[in-house]
């Protein structure tokens, strides 16, 4: 591929550094109309749709979920510079490269054999909603900057909130309100900054160093990261220890003790991040009790996922791109008092056209609800998903995964060599090979299970799972959640685990006395 | 539309609050295979492609750029709840509603007559890159979580950096590195947090209240917002005044004075955000001189856009979704020392499968380069754009806008009733009706131009522009940047401005002595 010659710069260096600006005056006027030519779009668009459909229909099943590649494998294959001019039929050539160079090196999150992490659920409508959004390409940062996009967002967060049985106080229809952000990390950061500003207004704006945030040792690290970004001192993040006997749930008594100790030390409890369905083991924090403890200290309570006691929280977020068929990215955040969010994230200095409409009560300028100004029209996708599958359709989708996870769990329980390490509450099964008695010790068991996971994932044609280390126990995680996963994939996955375990135990000369439970 | 009946909950309230989970045991197993059925995807996908192509071909030209609607117009039209079950042919019905209900209420950013804000440039390949990304739907938060996606991102940020003539120190090939985020706001926030942590490590981790950040009164408010989110006290953000004589550029002497005053007061200069092409008037800050001042105080220097003196900066960001045909969203951030970014944004507690590859030097885990964990495979889109249009194609695209802006500027200059308020440096023309002598005063002129913009935007069939208020002067902004904008649209836009001005001046009985310059 040709190296850029930079011939447009007379002396080889950028004039004023603005290298994209014209230097020569005799340039032939370019024909830019092809850049968004409807007929070219139609032709290439149909190609892309067929490409994706073929990926779902056949390619996805053929690739290992996780590629066997080494770092640098792709960087070495690609030229060091962008082409100065496109090659002939560049789009066709690029699609071929996607197929031949890129797809074989991806981890296929949509594979029916992807059981790692948590799913990134896809659907026909979710994917096409993204395509439509990208095609229309509006930027609804204020109501005026795209009224219908803003209003659809207001409608759809209320729709989703009602489907999740959130209290009306978190919805527009009840005086609260919601927005669609990219990720949980953003949602927590926004809620945290709003809470921080409210607290600092109470205790003095210079006391940021005294603010303390609370979570459990199971809380997703997105929370600690958000707290750090928001300027909370790393020493002021209390990770309250959980234990296996409590199913790794955050203890209200421990939270109370921690908050009281901080108050006694002259510090200010700021924020509690509780979770229903933690990342490692889907532990469920007791929301109602925790909220009561936090309320006594005037701390903001943010929850992730759907829970009993949600009436008491200040904010709530859930990822529609995780289980609700809205392809990446789409995280809904609801707050009881939008004005606190706006106070923290508003932008004083405006360059935009002030619309008279902006004075009205029905107007939301979503740029003041998030970190970012430029934002995508995510509501279109979520609206299409809710419209085309219905609330019952989403429920059926989630239930099918719960059923498959229950099925996997019962297969694990039926094999005496294995144990389910944490009772399955959602669609994540945490399990491991039991610690062999004659070898003893968790360390040995951990090593054994680490090897097991490695062997399982190395099969290529088998499942791809991840792991967790909780309370000193290493466990395998089988998270059922890919849209294409069916009962047969779960059964096959378990078969591969059993086969690899048998082979590993044989190699290591370990014998269990196999007794079905 | 039917209200959700919640019939799946026996007593009408969510059991354990987990409303998406099954309660009944006798549910019929749902058929979820249709959710990602390749043939359904193919059929509906072709519909969506044709829908978008038709939008470009005809609908875009027919709609007013900015709809004449009042707040609540769409919320009133839509049901208060999501459907429990989809209606028959829900997808077709939903597409009809997009056409009939939603499109008429959008601000059409892709209209060739959209001259407001800054453009959100679209291209065939950019839109289809998004569609492809959404279809494949991987989550490249670590190298292991999708090796090819991570490596393509590393390749493409170097490609773009070279095309922009960035110093190698900001690129992977020179020991730095880049990433693709959603927006400038995120990019600045990440750089700011990295700078903050480095500085606090130097001066003491409890001194966040002493950190001071610097910008000009022209700097985009995204910077102040990012600083606020990062815990910098609002009193510690120095907005250095600019003036019209300096073309609203940030003065190195003023910066030096501000920094010195802060140091004398026991404060710590942290961060300078300079800009090439400010939002209001595309003012250009003198990067090299400013960097020298900042360096003397150990402050991190971040620049937006492409500039002379970039060798001296710590980080640099530019939006590929603004002018470089990569549909929303896509902001490239480069840093000279990625380790500082990772130190600030890394996540200590891991649940992911540790891959042996993660030990290697070629491995980048992009989750540690940004606020968010979940991230989209944006590199695919940008790679396709660079591949299919080439660096020269992007340059030609940018140049065509510069040419059209120059053309608009010369038309303004040829009409003695108008003045160009700030000399055009990029593709933004700032202009206004001159202050009529007999009326006098900037306030009157501002009011006159405010009315003019309102009239221009109200024509519906005409252009849509926005405004700026700089140095007490209200001006109209004509930002050329939509992919579909051609010379004729610029001429027509100017004609509408002239006609509306004439009509307004007639109504107000204002006479200029019209003399061509």
Short mmCIF file of N, CA and C in Angstrom, two decimals, chain A residues 8 17-19 22 30 35 42 44 46 50 54 56 66 72 74-75 79-81 83-84 86-87 97 105 107 109-110 122-124 134-135 137 139 144-146 148 151 154 159 162 165 183 196-197 205-206 209 217 220-221 224-225 228-230 233 306 327-328 344-345 347 349 351 367 370 373 387-388 391-392 395 402-403 467, chain B residues 8 17-19 22 30 35 42 44 46 50 54 56 66 72 74-75 79-81 83-84 86-87 97 105 107 109-110 122-124 134-135 137 139 144-146 148 151 154 159 162 165 196-197 205-206 209 217 220-221 224-225 228-230 233 306 327-328 344-345 347 349 351 367 370 372-373 387-388 391-392 395 402-403 467:
data_model
loop_
_atom_site.label_atom_id
_atom_site.label_comp_id
_atom_site.label_asym_id
_atom_site.label_seq_id
_atom_site.Cartn_x
_atom_site.Cartn_y
_atom_site.Cartn_z
N UNK A 8 1.22 17.61 -0.86
CA UNK A 8 0.48 18.88 -0.84
C UNK A 8 1.18 19.91 0.02
N UNK A 17 0.91 23.79 10.70
CA UNK A 17 0.47 22.56 11.34
C UNK A 17 -0.92 22.10 10.93
N UNK A 18 -1.63 22.88 10.17
CA UNK A 18 -3.01 22.51 9.83
C UNK A 18 -2.96 21.65 8.58
N UNK A 19 -2.62 20.41 8.75
CA UNK A 19 -2.26 19.61 7.59
C UNK A 19 -3.44 19.24 6.71
N UNK A 22 -5.85 23.40 2.77
CA UNK A 22 -5.25 23.45 1.44
C UNK A 22 -4.00 24.34 1.44
N UNK A 30 -12.75 18.76 -5.67
CA UNK A 30 -13.07 17.35 -5.48
C UNK A 30 -14.56 17.11 -5.64
N UNK A 35 -19.61 10.81 -1.25
CA UNK A 35 -19.42 10.45 0.16
C UNK A 35 -20.72 10.07 0.84
N UNK A 42 -27.09 2.55 -0.84
CA UNK A 42 -28.01 1.42 -0.99
C UNK A 42 -27.24 0.16 -1.38
N UNK A 44 -23.91 -0.53 -1.15
CA UNK A 44 -22.98 -1.00 -0.13
C UNK A 44 -23.71 -1.44 1.13
N UNK A 46 -26.66 -2.91 1.33
CA UNK A 46 -27.16 -4.28 1.17
C UNK A 46 -26.03 -5.29 1.33
N UNK A 50 -26.03 -8.24 4.18
CA UNK A 50 -25.81 -9.66 3.85
C UNK A 50 -24.58 -10.20 4.57
N UNK A 54 -24.84 -13.28 7.05
CA UNK A 54 -24.00 -14.47 6.83
C UNK A 54 -23.15 -14.77 8.07
N UNK A 56 -24.04 -14.21 11.16
CA UNK A 56 -24.92 -14.89 12.11
C UNK A 56 -25.22 -16.33 11.67
N UNK A 66 -13.08 -17.71 21.14
CA UNK A 66 -11.89 -16.91 21.45
C UNK A 66 -10.76 -17.35 20.55
N UNK A 72 0.02 -8.70 18.65
CA UNK A 72 0.72 -8.20 17.48
C UNK A 72 0.31 -8.88 16.19
N UNK A 74 -2.29 -8.91 14.38
CA UNK A 74 -2.97 -8.12 13.36
C UNK A 74 -2.17 -6.88 12.98
N UNK A 75 -1.53 -6.29 13.97
CA UNK A 75 -0.74 -5.08 13.68
C UNK A 75 0.34 -5.39 12.65
N UNK A 79 -0.73 -2.31 7.01
CA UNK A 79 0.27 -1.29 6.66
C UNK A 79 0.42 -0.28 7.80
N UNK A 80 1.58 0.36 7.85
CA UNK A 80 1.86 1.31 8.92
C UNK A 80 1.15 2.65 8.70
N UNK A 81 0.70 2.90 7.47
CA UNK A 81 0.04 4.18 7.17
C UNK A 81 -1.29 3.93 6.48
N UNK A 83 -3.94 4.52 3.57
CA UNK A 83 -3.71 4.79 2.13
C UNK A 83 -3.93 6.27 1.83
N UNK A 84 -3.12 6.79 0.95
CA UNK A 84 -3.30 8.17 0.54
C UNK A 84 -4.56 8.27 -0.33
N UNK A 86 -7.76 5.71 -2.02
CA UNK A 86 -8.33 4.37 -1.91
C UNK A 86 -7.94 3.49 -3.08
N UNK A 87 -7.77 2.23 -2.82
CA UNK A 87 -7.55 1.28 -3.92
C UNK A 87 -8.84 1.14 -4.72
N UNK A 97 -11.34 -8.01 3.80
CA UNK A 97 -10.36 -8.01 4.90
C UNK A 97 -11.03 -8.18 6.26
N UNK A 105 -9.82 -12.95 14.22
CA UNK A 105 -9.07 -12.51 15.41
C UNK A 105 -9.95 -11.90 16.49
N UNK A 107 -12.91 -11.97 19.50
CA UNK A 107 -13.64 -12.81 20.44
C UNK A 107 -15.11 -12.62 20.10
N UNK A 109 -18.49 -12.36 20.74
CA UNK A 109 -19.43 -12.19 21.86
C UNK A 109 -20.83 -12.69 21.51
N UNK A 110 -21.16 -12.77 20.24
CA UNK A 110 -22.50 -13.22 19.86
C UNK A 110 -22.55 -14.72 19.61
N UNK A 122 -27.52 -9.14 21.76
CA UNK A 122 -27.82 -8.57 20.45
C UNK A 122 -29.20 -9.01 20.01
N UNK A 123 -29.78 -8.23 19.14
CA UNK A 123 -31.00 -8.65 18.47
C UNK A 123 -31.00 -8.03 17.09
N UNK A 124 -31.82 -8.60 16.25
CA UNK A 124 -32.02 -8.03 14.92
C UNK A 124 -32.38 -6.55 15.03
N UNK A 134 -27.22 5.55 13.14
CA UNK A 134 -26.00 6.02 12.48
C UNK A 134 -26.32 6.68 11.14
N UNK A 135 -27.32 6.16 10.46
CA UNK A 135 -27.68 6.73 9.17
C UNK A 135 -28.29 8.13 9.31
N UNK A 137 -28.02 10.04 12.03
CA UNK A 137 -26.88 10.79 12.59
C UNK A 137 -27.21 12.20 13.08
N UNK A 139 -27.59 14.81 16.55
CA UNK A 139 -26.88 14.99 17.82
C UNK A 139 -27.82 15.68 18.82
N UNK A 144 -33.64 21.53 21.45
CA UNK A 144 -33.69 22.22 20.16
C UNK A 144 -32.82 21.53 19.12
N UNK A 145 -31.74 20.90 19.55
CA UNK A 145 -30.82 20.29 18.60
C UNK A 145 -31.39 19.03 17.97
N UNK A 146 -32.50 18.56 18.47
CA UNK A 146 -33.28 17.50 17.84
C UNK A 146 -34.46 17.12 18.73
N UNK A 148 -37.43 15.64 18.47
CA UNK A 148 -38.04 14.31 18.51
C UNK A 148 -37.11 13.31 19.19
N UNK A 151 -37.43 13.89 22.97
CA UNK A 151 -38.72 13.44 23.51
C UNK A 151 -38.86 11.93 23.47
N UNK A 154 -37.19 10.65 26.48
CA UNK A 154 -38.01 10.82 27.68
C UNK A 154 -39.11 9.76 27.75
N UNK A 159 -40.99 4.21 29.68
CA UNK A 159 -41.45 2.87 29.27
C UNK A 159 -40.63 1.79 29.99
N UNK A 162 -41.18 1.65 33.79
CA UNK A 162 -42.43 0.98 34.17
C UNK A 162 -42.31 -0.53 33.97
N UNK A 165 -40.80 -1.92 36.84
CA UNK A 165 -41.51 -1.60 38.09
C UNK A 165 -40.74 -0.64 38.98
N UNK A 183 -22.69 3.71 29.29
CA UNK A 183 -22.29 2.61 30.16
C UNK A 183 -22.61 2.90 31.62
N UNK A 196 -22.04 14.42 45.18
CA UNK A 196 -20.89 15.13 45.73
C UNK A 196 -21.19 16.62 45.86
N UNK A 197 -21.73 17.19 44.80
CA UNK A 197 -22.00 18.62 44.83
C UNK A 197 -23.06 18.98 45.87
N UNK A 205 -17.62 23.76 50.47
CA UNK A 205 -17.15 23.33 49.15
C UNK A 205 -15.68 22.91 49.13
N UNK A 206 -14.95 23.21 50.20
CA UNK A 206 -13.53 22.86 50.22
C UNK A 206 -13.26 21.50 50.87
N UNK A 209 -11.96 16.39 50.35
CA UNK A 209 -11.08 15.37 50.95
C UNK A 209 -11.72 14.61 52.09
N UNK A 217 -16.84 -5.52 48.83
CA UNK A 217 -15.68 -6.03 48.09
C UNK A 217 -16.11 -6.76 46.82
N UNK A 220 -18.63 -3.90 41.48
CA UNK A 220 -17.85 -3.76 40.25
C UNK A 220 -16.86 -2.61 40.38
N UNK A 221 -15.65 -2.82 39.84
CA UNK A 221 -14.62 -1.79 40.00
C UNK A 221 -14.96 -0.50 39.28
N UNK A 224 -15.34 2.14 41.98
CA UNK A 224 -14.12 2.74 42.53
C UNK A 224 -13.47 3.68 41.51
N UNK A 225 -13.54 3.27 40.26
CA UNK A 225 -12.98 4.11 39.20
C UNK A 225 -13.73 5.43 39.12
N UNK A 228 -12.85 7.63 41.99
CA UNK A 228 -11.51 8.21 41.81
C UNK A 228 -11.55 9.36 40.81
N UNK A 229 -12.22 9.15 39.70
CA UNK A 229 -12.33 10.21 38.69
C UNK A 229 -12.97 11.46 39.30
N UNK A 230 -13.99 11.25 40.14
CA UNK A 230 -14.71 12.39 40.73
C UNK A 230 -13.94 13.07 41.84
N UNK A 233 -10.77 10.76 47.43
CA UNK A 233 -9.44 10.21 47.74
C UNK A 233 -9.51 8.68 47.83
N UNK A 306 -32.44 -4.40 39.31
CA UNK A 306 -33.81 -4.23 39.80
C UNK A 306 -34.01 -4.89 41.15
N UNK A 327 -28.36 -3.62 21.46
CA UNK A 327 -26.91 -3.72 21.19
C UNK A 327 -26.13 -2.54 21.76
N UNK A 328 -24.85 -2.75 21.97
CA UNK A 328 -23.99 -1.72 22.57
C UNK A 328 -24.09 -0.39 21.84
N UNK A 344 -25.05 19.82 38.75
CA UNK A 344 -23.66 19.36 38.75
C UNK A 344 -23.06 19.32 37.35
N UNK A 345 -23.88 19.05 36.35
CA UNK A 345 -23.34 18.76 35.01
C UNK A 345 -23.74 19.80 33.97
N UNK A 347 -23.82 23.27 31.85
CA UNK A 347 -22.75 24.05 31.25
C UNK A 347 -23.21 25.49 31.26
N UNK A 349 -21.71 28.26 30.13
CA UNK A 349 -21.44 29.09 28.97
C UNK A 349 -22.00 28.43 27.73
N UNK A 351 -23.03 28.32 23.62
CA UNK A 351 -22.87 28.91 22.30
C UNK A 351 -24.07 28.58 21.43
N UNK A 367 -27.66 17.26 27.41
CA UNK A 367 -26.23 17.52 27.62
C UNK A 367 -25.93 17.82 29.09
N UNK A 370 -25.27 14.44 31.60
CA UNK A 370 -24.21 13.46 31.36
C UNK A 370 -22.85 14.13 31.23
N UNK A 373 -21.24 15.95 25.69
CA UNK A 373 -22.10 16.89 24.99
C UNK A 373 -22.63 16.22 23.73
N UNK A 387 -40.75 -1.82 21.20
CA UNK A 387 -41.89 -1.85 20.30
C UNK A 387 -42.02 -3.20 19.58
N UNK A 388 -40.90 -3.73 19.13
CA UNK A 388 -40.93 -4.92 18.28
C UNK A 388 -40.93 -6.23 19.06
N UNK A 391 -42.74 -5.98 26.10
CA UNK A 391 -42.21 -6.26 27.43
C UNK A 391 -42.18 -7.76 27.69
N UNK A 392 -43.23 -8.46 27.22
CA UNK A 392 -43.27 -9.91 27.40
C UNK A 392 -42.16 -10.61 26.62
N UNK A 395 -39.13 -10.36 28.66
CA UNK A 395 -39.22 -11.27 29.80
C UNK A 395 -38.95 -12.70 29.37
N UNK A 402 -32.55 -17.89 32.22
CA UNK A 402 -32.63 -18.39 33.59
C UNK A 402 -32.83 -19.90 33.58
N UNK A 403 -33.69 -20.34 32.65
CA UNK A 403 -33.97 -21.77 32.55
C UNK A 403 -32.72 -22.55 32.15
N UNK A 467 -13.73 -16.54 34.76
CA UNK A 467 -13.52 -17.03 36.13
C UNK A 467 -13.77 -15.91 37.13
N UNK B 8 -48.06 -11.72 35.08
CA UNK B 8 -47.09 -12.73 35.50
C UNK B 8 -46.76 -12.62 36.98
N UNK B 17 -38.94 -7.84 43.74
CA UNK B 17 -38.58 -6.72 42.88
C UNK B 17 -37.98 -7.11 41.55
N UNK B 18 -37.68 -8.39 41.36
CA UNK B 18 -36.99 -8.78 40.12
C UNK B 18 -38.06 -9.06 39.08
N UNK B 19 -38.56 -8.01 38.50
CA UNK B 19 -39.78 -8.17 37.70
C UNK B 19 -39.56 -8.89 36.39
N UNK B 22 -38.87 -15.06 36.25
CA UNK B 22 -40.11 -15.84 36.14
C UNK B 22 -40.74 -16.06 37.51
N UNK B 30 -40.34 -19.96 25.51
CA UNK B 30 -40.42 -18.99 24.43
C UNK B 30 -39.49 -19.39 23.28
N UNK B 35 -35.05 -13.71 17.64
CA UNK B 35 -34.44 -12.45 18.06
C UNK B 35 -33.18 -12.12 17.27
N UNK B 42 -31.77 -10.28 7.55
CA UNK B 42 -31.52 -9.92 6.15
C UNK B 42 -32.71 -9.12 5.60
N UNK B 44 -35.23 -7.50 7.22
CA UNK B 44 -35.45 -6.20 7.87
C UNK B 44 -34.26 -5.27 7.62
N UNK B 46 -32.41 -5.05 4.90
CA UNK B 46 -32.55 -4.42 3.59
C UNK B 46 -33.58 -3.29 3.64
N UNK B 50 -32.74 0.62 2.72
CA UNK B 50 -33.54 1.38 1.75
C UNK B 50 -34.17 2.62 2.41
N UNK B 54 -33.41 6.28 1.08
CA UNK B 54 -34.51 7.17 0.69
C UNK B 54 -34.47 8.48 1.49
N UNK B 56 -31.78 9.95 2.55
CA UNK B 56 -30.75 10.79 1.92
C UNK B 56 -31.24 11.34 0.58
N UNK B 66 -34.83 22.45 10.74
CA UNK B 66 -35.26 22.49 12.14
C UNK B 66 -36.77 22.49 12.17
N UNK B 72 -43.23 18.75 23.95
CA UNK B 72 -44.30 17.82 24.27
C UNK B 72 -44.99 17.26 23.05
N UNK B 74 -44.20 15.26 20.72
CA UNK B 74 -44.08 13.82 20.45
C UNK B 74 -44.52 12.99 21.65
N UNK B 75 -44.21 13.47 22.84
CA UNK B 75 -44.60 12.72 24.04
C UNK B 75 -46.11 12.53 24.10
N UNK B 79 -47.84 6.29 23.33
CA UNK B 79 -48.48 5.70 24.50
C UNK B 79 -47.58 5.85 25.74
N UNK B 80 -48.22 5.80 26.91
CA UNK B 80 -47.48 6.00 28.15
C UNK B 80 -46.70 4.76 28.57
N UNK B 81 -47.04 3.61 27.98
CA UNK B 81 -46.36 2.38 28.33
C UNK B 81 -45.87 1.65 27.08
N UNK B 83 -45.53 -1.56 24.74
CA UNK B 83 -46.49 -2.65 24.50
C UNK B 83 -46.07 -3.90 25.27
N UNK B 84 -47.06 -4.61 25.75
CA UNK B 84 -46.77 -5.86 26.45
C UNK B 84 -46.34 -6.90 25.42
N UNK B 86 -45.76 -7.35 21.05
CA UNK B 86 -45.66 -6.54 19.82
C UNK B 86 -46.93 -6.67 18.99
N UNK B 87 -47.28 -5.60 18.31
CA UNK B 87 -48.40 -5.67 17.37
C UNK B 87 -47.97 -6.51 16.17
N UNK B 97 -43.73 4.65 11.66
CA UNK B 97 -43.78 5.69 12.69
C UNK B 97 -42.51 6.53 12.71
N UNK B 105 -39.99 15.55 13.30
CA UNK B 105 -39.66 16.30 14.51
C UNK B 105 -38.18 16.37 14.83
N UNK B 107 -34.21 17.59 14.17
CA UNK B 107 -33.36 18.57 13.51
C UNK B 107 -32.42 17.76 12.61
N UNK B 109 -29.48 17.02 10.99
CA UNK B 109 -28.06 17.40 10.97
C UNK B 109 -27.39 17.07 9.64
N UNK B 110 -27.96 16.14 8.89
CA UNK B 110 -27.34 15.78 7.60
C UNK B 110 -27.91 16.58 6.43
N UNK B 122 -21.26 12.88 8.09
CA UNK B 122 -21.65 11.52 7.79
C UNK B 122 -21.04 11.08 6.48
N UNK B 123 -20.90 9.81 6.34
CA UNK B 123 -20.54 9.26 5.04
C UNK B 123 -21.18 7.88 4.92
N UNK B 124 -21.29 7.43 3.70
CA UNK B 124 -21.78 6.08 3.45
C UNK B 124 -21.00 5.08 4.30
N UNK B 134 -22.28 -2.63 15.05
CA UNK B 134 -23.44 -3.02 15.85
C UNK B 134 -23.81 -4.47 15.59
N UNK B 135 -23.66 -4.90 14.34
CA UNK B 135 -24.00 -6.29 14.00
C UNK B 135 -23.05 -7.28 14.65
N UNK B 137 -21.01 -6.60 17.22
CA UNK B 137 -21.28 -6.35 18.64
C UNK B 137 -20.32 -7.05 19.60
N UNK B 139 -17.15 -6.49 22.53
CA UNK B 139 -16.85 -5.53 23.59
C UNK B 139 -15.35 -5.58 23.89
N UNK B 144 -7.71 -9.37 25.41
CA UNK B 144 -8.25 -10.72 25.36
C UNK B 144 -9.73 -10.74 25.01
N UNK B 145 -10.44 -9.68 25.39
CA UNK B 145 -11.88 -9.65 25.16
C UNK B 145 -12.22 -9.43 23.70
N UNK B 146 -11.24 -9.12 22.89
CA UNK B 146 -11.38 -9.09 21.43
C UNK B 146 -10.09 -8.58 20.79
N UNK B 148 -8.51 -8.68 17.88
CA UNK B 148 -8.44 -7.95 16.60
C UNK B 148 -9.01 -6.54 16.75
N UNK B 151 -6.32 -4.43 18.43
CA UNK B 151 -5.17 -4.16 17.56
C UNK B 151 -5.54 -3.22 16.41
N UNK B 154 -5.32 0.21 17.71
CA UNK B 154 -3.94 0.67 17.81
C UNK B 154 -3.40 1.10 16.43
N UNK B 159 -2.54 5.50 12.22
CA UNK B 159 -2.86 5.97 10.86
C UNK B 159 -3.36 7.42 10.89
N UNK B 162 -0.68 9.96 11.96
CA UNK B 162 0.27 10.28 10.89
C UNK B 162 -0.37 11.18 9.84
N UNK B 165 -0.18 14.53 10.92
CA UNK B 165 1.20 14.97 11.20
C UNK B 165 1.45 15.18 12.69
N UNK B 196 -3.90 15.18 36.85
CA UNK B 196 -4.19 15.43 38.26
C UNK B 196 -3.45 14.45 39.16
N UNK B 197 -3.51 13.18 38.80
CA UNK B 197 -2.87 12.17 39.64
C UNK B 197 -1.35 12.34 39.65
N UNK B 205 -1.07 13.98 48.06
CA UNK B 205 -2.35 13.49 47.53
C UNK B 205 -3.56 14.20 48.12
N UNK B 206 -3.37 14.96 49.19
CA UNK B 206 -4.51 15.64 49.82
C UNK B 206 -4.71 17.07 49.31
N UNK B 209 -7.54 20.50 46.39
CA UNK B 209 -8.12 21.85 46.44
C UNK B 209 -7.19 22.95 45.96
N UNK B 217 -11.53 32.38 27.72
CA UNK B 217 -12.98 32.56 27.79
C UNK B 217 -13.67 32.05 26.53
N UNK B 220 -14.22 25.74 24.89
CA UNK B 220 -15.49 25.02 24.97
C UNK B 220 -15.80 24.65 26.41
N UNK B 221 -17.07 24.78 26.78
CA UNK B 221 -17.41 24.53 28.18
C UNK B 221 -17.20 23.07 28.58
N UNK B 224 -14.48 23.08 31.24
CA UNK B 224 -14.86 23.43 32.61
C UNK B 224 -15.68 22.31 33.25
N UNK B 225 -16.50 21.69 32.44
CA UNK B 225 -17.31 20.58 32.94
C UNK B 225 -16.41 19.41 33.36
N UNK B 228 -14.63 20.22 36.54
CA UNK B 228 -15.55 20.13 37.67
C UNK B 228 -15.78 18.67 38.06
N UNK B 229 -16.03 17.82 37.06
CA UNK B 229 -16.24 16.40 37.34
C UNK B 229 -15.03 15.80 38.05
N UNK B 230 -13.83 16.22 37.62
CA UNK B 230 -12.59 15.66 38.18
C UNK B 230 -12.28 16.21 39.56
N UNK B 233 -11.89 22.53 42.07
CA UNK B 233 -12.83 23.51 42.63
C UNK B 233 -13.21 24.55 41.57
N UNK B 306 -5.58 20.44 15.26
CA UNK B 306 -4.24 20.23 14.72
C UNK B 306 -3.45 21.53 14.67
N UNK B 327 -19.16 8.78 11.30
CA UNK B 327 -20.41 9.10 12.00
C UNK B 327 -20.26 8.94 13.51
N UNK B 328 -21.15 9.65 14.23
CA UNK B 328 -21.10 9.62 15.69
C UNK B 328 -21.07 8.21 16.26
N UNK B 344 -3.96 6.28 36.24
CA UNK B 344 -5.13 7.01 36.76
C UNK B 344 -6.43 6.24 36.56
N UNK B 345 -6.52 5.50 35.48
CA UNK B 345 -7.81 4.92 35.09
C UNK B 345 -7.85 3.39 35.16
N UNK B 347 -8.06 -0.40 36.64
CA UNK B 347 -8.97 -1.01 37.59
C UNK B 347 -8.20 -2.10 38.31
N UNK B 349 -9.17 -4.28 40.67
CA UNK B 349 -9.83 -5.55 40.94
C UNK B 349 -10.39 -6.13 39.64
N UNK B 351 -12.17 -9.21 37.32
CA UNK B 351 -12.90 -10.47 37.30
C UNK B 351 -12.65 -11.21 36.00
N UNK B 367 -9.76 -0.63 28.43
CA UNK B 367 -10.59 -0.23 29.57
C UNK B 367 -9.82 0.67 30.53
N UNK B 370 -9.81 4.84 29.59
CA UNK B 370 -11.02 5.64 29.47
C UNK B 370 -11.89 5.52 30.71
N UNK B 372 -14.96 4.48 30.69
CA UNK B 372 -15.89 3.37 30.59
C UNK B 372 -15.19 2.03 30.43
N UNK B 373 -15.91 0.98 30.75
CA UNK B 373 -15.42 -0.38 30.61
C UNK B 373 -15.99 -0.96 29.32
N UNK B 387 -9.68 3.72 4.88
CA UNK B 387 -9.39 2.76 3.82
C UNK B 387 -10.14 3.10 2.53
N UNK B 388 -11.39 3.49 2.68
CA UNK B 388 -12.24 3.67 1.50
C UNK B 388 -12.17 5.07 0.91
N UNK B 391 -6.51 9.23 2.74
CA UNK B 391 -6.17 10.49 3.40
C UNK B 391 -6.48 11.67 2.47
N UNK B 392 -6.21 11.49 1.18
CA UNK B 392 -6.51 12.56 0.22
C UNK B 392 -8.01 12.81 0.11
N UNK B 395 -8.92 14.96 2.94
CA UNK B 395 -8.44 16.33 2.70
C UNK B 395 -9.33 17.06 1.70
N UNK B 402 -13.88 24.36 3.13
CA UNK B 402 -13.14 25.61 3.26
C UNK B 402 -13.44 26.53 2.09
N UNK B 403 -13.52 25.92 0.92
CA UNK B 403 -13.80 26.70 -0.28
C UNK B 403 -15.19 27.32 -0.23
N UNK B 467 -25.75 30.90 16.51
CA UNK B 467 -25.21 32.21 16.83
C UNK B 467 -24.07 32.09 17.83
#
